[in-house]
């Protein structure tokens, strides 16, 4: 929308101050309805037109916003730091929304298929019952260890473990995964190659050779120069 995020953040902070609450989640449904009206006014003042009410137009604008984010200063800096070159742009995935905050049979979590610090072959992550994905990373609630999911939702947990094995076998990599459970049904939201320490990188590479997931040449490429640099320095 090309509207500074700070304009919306100001309205949110003012609303919390008016209602005497500290967290976004403490606002009631009526508070949020009022806030939406204020957000729409910000849009009108910035764009000179009403906020679009057509869902197709909203989706189109959301897709365009993702495309435009490719050239944001933050994205350019990230690609520079990680030496990502030769790409022409980003892709957009459109998927249905699922909800992890529909009671005690729902939840959300993030995980690595192996411990990113040590490389241990064990699922490593966090899980929250009756929550959305942003609750895990925002620090609003304290998540449980992923193992707790086995007790809360044994069937969904078993399916999650199976899916993690499938993804590792397919991508030949330690994966970073986001997932949601909606009323005991598991949804895999996103996966990507997981960041890891030097120690973790070496162990993961060696273990995957021993597990016949990758050959030696592939394993060598999995350990980056930065990982070796970490190992050559004193560690606490």
mmCIF file of C-alpha atoms in Angstrom:
data_model
loop_
_atom_site.group_PDB
_atom_site.id
_atom_site.type_symbol
_atom_site.label_atom_id
_atom_site.label_comp_id
_atom_site.label_asym_id
_atom_site.label_seq_id
_atom_site.Cartn_x
_atom_site.Cartn_y
_atom_site.Cartn_z
ATOM 1 C CA UNK A 1 0.000 0.000 0.000
ATOM 2 C CA UNK A 2 3.069 2.234 0.313
ATOM 3 C CA UNK A 3 1.804 3.509 3.663
ATOM 4 C CA UNK A 4 4.356 3.713 6.507
ATOM 5 C CA UNK A 5 3.741 0.983 9.068
ATOM 6 C CA UNK A 6 4.371 3.532 11.815
ATOM 7 C CA UNK A 7 1.046 5.241 11.029
ATOM 8 C CA UNK A 8 -0.845 2.070 11.914
ATOM 9 C CA UNK A 9 1.398 1.353 14.900
ATOM 10 C CA UNK A 10 0.577 4.798 16.326
ATOM 11 C CA UNK A 11 -3.147 3.993 16.222
ATOM 12 C CA UNK A 12 -2.569 0.637 17.905
ATOM 13 C CA UNK A 13 -0.457 2.097 20.704
ATOM 14 C CA UNK A 14 -2.974 4.899 21.256
ATOM 15 C CA UNK A 15 -5.794 2.357 21.479
ATOM 16 C CA UNK A 16 -3.925 0.283 24.071
ATOM 17 C CA UNK A 17 -3.187 3.414 26.098
ATOM 18 C CA UNK A 18 -6.844 4.478 25.974
ATOM 19 C CA UNK A 19 -8.057 1.041 27.067
ATOM 20 C CA UNK A 20 -5.363 0.722 29.733
ATOM 21 C CA UNK A 21 -3.823 -2.507 28.411
ATOM 22 C CA UNK A 22 -0.232 -3.483 27.641
ATOM 23 C CA UNK A 23 -0.605 -6.269 25.071
ATOM 24 C CA UNK A 24 -2.362 -6.411 21.705
ATOM 25 C CA UNK A 25 -4.143 -9.574 22.834
ATOM 26 C CA UNK A 26 -5.774 -7.712 25.738
ATOM 27 C CA UNK A 27 -7.909 -5.655 23.347
ATOM 28 C CA UNK A 28 -11.519 -6.841 23.061
ATOM 29 C CA UNK A 29 -13.388 -7.604 19.849
ATOM 30 C CA UNK A 30 -15.138 -4.226 20.080
ATOM 31 C CA UNK A 31 -11.776 -2.509 20.588
ATOM 32 C CA UNK A 32 -10.449 -4.182 17.455
ATOM 33 C CA UNK A 33 -13.513 -3.158 15.433
ATOM 34 C CA UNK A 34 -12.889 0.433 16.475
ATOM 35 C CA UNK A 35 -9.206 0.065 15.581
ATOM 36 C CA UNK A 36 -10.063 -1.274 12.121
ATOM 37 C CA UNK A 37 -12.107 1.866 11.513
ATOM 38 C CA UNK A 38 -9.104 3.984 12.462
ATOM 39 C CA UNK A 39 -6.864 1.946 10.157
ATOM 40 C CA UNK A 40 -9.286 2.549 7.287
ATOM 41 C CA UNK A 41 -9.112 6.281 7.964
ATOM 42 C CA UNK A 42 -5.314 6.089 7.746
ATOM 43 C CA UNK A 43 -5.713 4.402 4.361
ATOM 44 C CA UNK A 44 -8.139 7.061 3.106
ATOM 45 C CA UNK A 45 -5.871 9.899 4.215
ATOM 46 C CA UNK A 46 -2.813 8.305 2.594
ATOM 47 C CA UNK A 47 -4.361 7.027 -0.659
ATOM 48 C CA UNK A 48 -7.273 9.404 -1.233
ATOM 49 C CA UNK A 49 -9.735 6.538 -1.693
ATOM 50 C CA UNK A 50 -11.739 4.090 0.394
ATOM 51 C CA UNK A 51 -10.158 0.814 1.477
ATOM 52 C CA UNK A 52 -11.195 -1.835 -1.092
ATOM 53 C CA UNK A 53 -14.013 -4.095 0.091
ATOM 54 C CA UNK A 54 -13.768 -6.570 -2.822
ATOM 55 C CA UNK A 55 -11.878 -9.690 -1.599
ATOM 56 C CA UNK A 56 -10.372 -10.263 -5.053
ATOM 57 C CA UNK A 57 -8.967 -6.737 -5.090
ATOM 58 C CA UNK A 58 -7.601 -7.209 -1.563
ATOM 59 C CA UNK A 59 -5.882 -10.432 -2.660
ATOM 60 C CA UNK A 60 -4.450 -8.729 -5.734
ATOM 61 C CA UNK A 61 -3.010 -5.911 -3.619
ATOM 62 C CA UNK A 62 -1.578 -8.419 -1.128
ATOM 63 C CA UNK A 63 0.192 -10.302 -3.929
ATOM 64 C CA UNK A 64 1.585 -7.066 -5.365
ATOM 65 C CA UNK A 65 2.839 -6.085 -1.903
ATOM 66 C CA UNK A 66 4.849 -9.307 -1.703
ATOM 67 C CA UNK A 67 6.352 -8.686 -5.140
ATOM 68 C CA UNK A 68 7.261 -5.124 -4.137
ATOM 69 C CA UNK A 69 8.917 -6.357 -0.934
ATOM 70 C CA UNK A 70 11.672 -7.913 -3.060
ATOM 71 C CA UNK A 71 13.335 -4.521 -3.486
ATOM 72 C CA UNK A 72 12.906 -3.300 0.085
ATOM 73 C CA UNK A 73 16.123 -2.175 1.850
ATOM 74 C CA UNK A 74 15.766 -4.987 4.376
ATOM 75 C CA UNK A 75 15.416 -7.664 1.674
ATOM 76 C CA UNK A 76 18.363 -6.293 -0.289
ATOM 77 C CA UNK A 77 20.513 -6.281 2.849
ATOM 78 C CA UNK A 78 19.546 -9.875 3.669
ATOM 79 C CA UNK A 79 20.499 -11.082 0.188
ATOM 80 C CA UNK A 80 23.785 -9.202 0.388
ATOM 81 C CA UNK A 81 24.700 -10.714 3.774
ATOM 82 C CA UNK A 82 23.804 -14.242 2.641
ATOM 83 C CA UNK A 83 25.402 -13.834 -0.818
ATOM 84 C CA UNK A 84 22.138 -14.577 -2.626
ATOM 85 C CA UNK A 85 22.569 -13.465 -6.239
ATOM 86 C CA UNK A 86 21.147 -14.111 -9.692
ATOM 87 C CA UNK A 87 17.478 -14.174 -8.696
ATOM 88 C CA UNK A 88 14.917 -12.100 -10.573
ATOM 89 C CA UNK A 89 12.286 -11.844 -7.889
ATOM 90 C CA UNK A 90 10.205 -13.706 -5.346
ATOM 91 C CA UNK A 91 7.267 -16.074 -5.698
ATOM 92 C CA UNK A 92 3.908 -15.785 -3.954
ATOM 93 C CA UNK A 93 2.027 -18.681 -2.395
ATOM 94 C CA UNK A 94 -1.703 -18.239 -1.784
ATOM 95 C CA UNK A 95 -3.103 -20.689 0.750
ATOM 96 C CA UNK A 96 -6.208 -21.014 2.873
ATOM 97 C CA UNK A 97 -6.068 -19.710 6.423
ATOM 98 C CA UNK A 98 -6.119 -22.251 9.234
ATOM 99 C CA UNK A 99 -6.576 -21.421 12.888
ATOM 100 C CA UNK A 100 -4.631 -22.741 15.851
ATOM 101 C CA UNK A 101 -6.705 -20.757 18.348
ATOM 102 C CA UNK A 102 -9.925 -22.770 18.184
ATOM 103 C CA UNK A 103 -9.617 -24.410 21.588
ATOM 104 C CA UNK A 104 -7.556 -27.123 23.237
ATOM 105 C CA UNK A 105 -7.610 -29.349 20.144
ATOM 106 C CA UNK A 106 -5.791 -26.649 18.184
ATOM 107 C CA UNK A 107 -2.341 -25.118 18.373
ATOM 108 C CA UNK A 108 0.703 -23.939 16.481
ATOM 109 C CA UNK A 109 4.439 -24.464 16.487
ATOM 110 C CA UNK A 110 7.830 -24.081 14.872
ATOM 111 C CA UNK A 111 10.560 -26.691 14.708
ATOM 112 C CA UNK A 112 13.851 -27.845 13.259
ATOM 113 C CA UNK A 113 14.073 -31.465 12.146
ATOM 114 C CA UNK A 114 17.420 -31.646 14.003
ATOM 115 C CA UNK A 115 18.919 -29.589 16.795
ATOM 116 C CA UNK A 116 20.446 -26.550 15.036
ATOM 117 C CA UNK A 117 23.024 -26.022 17.796
ATOM 118 C CA UNK A 118 24.300 -29.562 18.312
ATOM 119 C CA UNK A 119 23.077 -31.357 15.197
ATOM 120 C CA UNK A 120 21.380 -34.065 17.285
ATOM 121 C CA UNK A 121 18.868 -36.077 15.252
ATOM 122 C CA UNK A 122 15.798 -35.101 17.264
ATOM 123 C CA UNK A 123 12.950 -32.705 16.558
ATOM 124 C CA UNK A 124 13.707 -29.378 18.217
ATOM 125 C CA UNK A 125 11.088 -26.661 18.590
ATOM 126 C CA UNK A 126 8.230 -25.019 20.435
ATOM 127 C CA UNK A 127 4.473 -25.498 20.567
ATOM 128 C CA UNK A 128 1.508 -23.542 21.917
ATOM 129 C CA UNK A 129 -2.001 -24.877 22.488
ATOM 130 C CA UNK A 130 -4.891 -22.649 21.383
ATOM 131 C CA UNK A 131 -2.682 -20.058 19.670
ATOM 132 C CA UNK A 132 -1.766 -18.544 16.324
ATOM 133 C CA UNK A 133 1.714 -18.593 14.820
ATOM 134 C CA UNK A 134 2.584 -15.029 15.772
ATOM 135 C CA UNK A 135 1.984 -15.888 19.449
ATOM 136 C CA UNK A 136 4.968 -18.263 19.380
ATOM 137 C CA UNK A 137 7.470 -15.709 18.080
ATOM 138 C CA UNK A 138 6.032 -12.541 19.663
ATOM 139 C CA UNK A 139 6.807 -13.516 23.250
ATOM 140 C CA UNK A 140 3.237 -12.818 24.366
ATOM 141 C CA UNK A 141 2.895 -16.346 25.780
ATOM 142 C CA UNK A 142 5.519 -18.832 26.886
ATOM 143 C CA UNK A 143 5.526 -21.809 24.510
ATOM 144 C CA UNK A 144 6.040 -25.400 25.593
ATOM 145 C CA UNK A 145 8.747 -27.721 24.356
ATOM 146 C CA UNK A 146 7.674 -29.537 21.202
ATOM 147 C CA UNK A 147 7.613 -32.832 23.118
ATOM 148 C CA UNK A 148 4.530 -31.561 24.987
ATOM 149 C CA UNK A 149 2.576 -31.820 21.749
ATOM 150 C CA UNK A 150 2.858 -35.618 21.983
ATOM 151 C CA UNK A 151 0.705 -35.545 25.118
ATOM 152 C CA UNK A 152 -1.776 -32.900 23.923
ATOM 153 C CA UNK A 153 -2.324 -34.227 20.393
ATOM 154 C CA UNK A 154 -0.740 -37.671 19.905
ATOM 155 C CA UNK A 155 -2.192 -38.349 16.450
ATOM 156 C CA UNK A 156 -1.219 -34.951 15.044
ATOM 157 C CA UNK A 157 2.246 -35.321 16.592
ATOM 158 C CA UNK A 158 2.765 -38.732 14.989
ATOM 159 C CA UNK A 159 1.780 -37.288 11.613
ATOM 160 C CA UNK A 160 4.139 -34.347 12.157
ATOM 161 C CA UNK A 161 7.073 -36.697 12.831
ATOM 162 C CA UNK A 162 6.263 -38.646 9.662
ATOM 163 C CA UNK A 163 6.054 -35.450 7.597
ATOM 164 C CA UNK A 164 9.414 -34.247 8.932
ATOM 165 C CA UNK A 165 11.042 -37.493 7.782
ATOM 166 C CA UNK A 166 9.457 -37.088 4.342
ATOM 167 C CA UNK A 167 10.674 -33.497 3.988
ATOM 168 C CA UNK A 168 14.232 -34.345 5.057
ATOM 169 C CA UNK A 169 14.343 -37.263 2.635
ATOM 170 C CA UNK A 170 13.073 -35.078 -0.193
ATOM 171 C CA UNK A 171 15.229 -31.990 0.354
ATOM 172 C CA UNK A 172 18.291 -33.816 1.769
ATOM 173 C CA UNK A 173 18.548 -31.074 4.385
ATOM 174 C CA UNK A 174 17.775 -30.191 7.983
ATOM 175 C CA UNK A 175 14.489 -28.306 7.724
ATOM 176 C CA UNK A 176 12.951 -25.325 9.535
ATOM 177 C CA UNK A 177 9.175 -25.914 9.658
ATOM 178 C CA UNK A 178 6.070 -23.983 10.706
ATOM 179 C CA UNK A 179 2.819 -25.842 11.358
ATOM 180 C CA UNK A 180 -0.682 -25.423 12.761
ATOM 181 C CA UNK A 181 -3.160 -27.892 14.199
ATOM 182 C CA UNK A 182 -6.821 -26.948 13.736
ATOM 183 C CA UNK A 183 -9.209 -29.165 15.692
ATOM 184 C CA UNK A 184 -6.766 -32.106 15.676
ATOM 185 C CA UNK A 185 -5.970 -31.781 11.955
ATOM 186 C CA UNK A 186 -2.331 -31.011 11.116
ATOM 187 C CA UNK A 187 -1.448 -28.395 8.508
ATOM 188 C CA UNK A 188 2.133 -27.905 7.300
ATOM 189 C CA UNK A 189 2.470 -24.179 6.560
ATOM 190 C CA UNK A 190 6.059 -23.646 5.468
ATOM 191 C CA UNK A 191 9.442 -25.322 5.299
ATOM 192 C CA UNK A 192 12.922 -24.134 4.392
ATOM 193 C CA UNK A 193 16.532 -25.089 4.952
ATOM 194 C CA UNK A 194 17.327 -24.514 8.628
ATOM 195 C CA UNK A 195 20.070 -22.226 9.900
ATOM 196 C CA UNK A 196 22.639 -23.991 12.106
ATOM 197 C CA UNK A 197 25.834 -23.503 14.069
ATOM 198 C CA UNK A 198 29.218 -24.762 12.927
ATOM 199 C CA UNK A 199 29.005 -27.685 15.346
ATOM 200 C CA UNK A 200 25.506 -28.503 14.163
ATOM 201 C CA UNK A 201 26.464 -28.257 10.493
ATOM 202 C CA UNK A 202 29.331 -30.749 10.801
ATOM 203 C CA UNK A 203 27.318 -33.302 12.784
ATOM 204 C CA UNK A 204 24.301 -33.031 10.485
ATOM 205 C CA UNK A 205 26.494 -33.512 7.406
ATOM 206 C CA UNK A 206 28.274 -36.554 8.886
ATOM 207 C CA UNK A 207 25.036 -38.106 10.167
ATOM 208 C CA UNK A 208 23.273 -37.684 6.823
ATOM 209 C CA UNK A 209 26.121 -39.524 5.089
ATOM 210 C CA UNK A 210 25.861 -42.342 7.640
ATOM 211 C CA UNK A 211 22.086 -42.417 7.123
ATOM 212 C CA UNK A 212 22.625 -42.626 3.333
ATOM 213 C CA UNK A 213 20.590 -39.446 2.836
ATOM 214 C CA UNK A 214 23.449 -37.662 1.030
ATOM 215 C CA UNK A 215 26.826 -38.612 -0.443
ATOM 216 C CA UNK A 216 30.176 -37.302 0.797
ATOM 217 C CA UNK A 217 30.451 -34.547 -1.835
ATOM 218 C CA UNK A 218 27.019 -33.186 -0.925
ATOM 219 C CA UNK A 219 27.861 -33.345 2.774
ATOM 220 C CA UNK A 220 31.026 -31.289 2.266
ATOM 221 C CA UNK A 221 28.982 -28.571 0.542
ATOM 222 C CA UNK A 222 26.584 -28.484 3.503
ATOM 223 C CA UNK A 223 29.366 -27.117 5.743
ATOM 224 C CA UNK A 224 29.941 -23.468 4.828
ATOM 225 C CA UNK A 225 33.185 -21.509 5.373
ATOM 226 C CA UNK A 226 31.453 -19.532 8.106
ATOM 227 C CA UNK A 227 30.723 -22.771 9.961
ATOM 228 C CA UNK A 228 34.405 -23.735 9.914
ATOM 229 C CA UNK A 229 35.322 -20.245 11.098
ATOM 230 C CA UNK A 230 33.072 -20.758 14.130
ATOM 231 C CA UNK A 231 34.787 -24.033 14.969
ATOM 232 C CA UNK A 232 38.247 -22.456 14.825
ATOM 233 C CA UNK A 233 37.367 -19.928 17.541
ATOM 234 C CA UNK A 234 37.032 -20.585 21.288
ATOM 235 C CA UNK A 235 33.512 -21.676 22.229
ATOM 236 C CA UNK A 236 31.645 -21.381 25.500
#
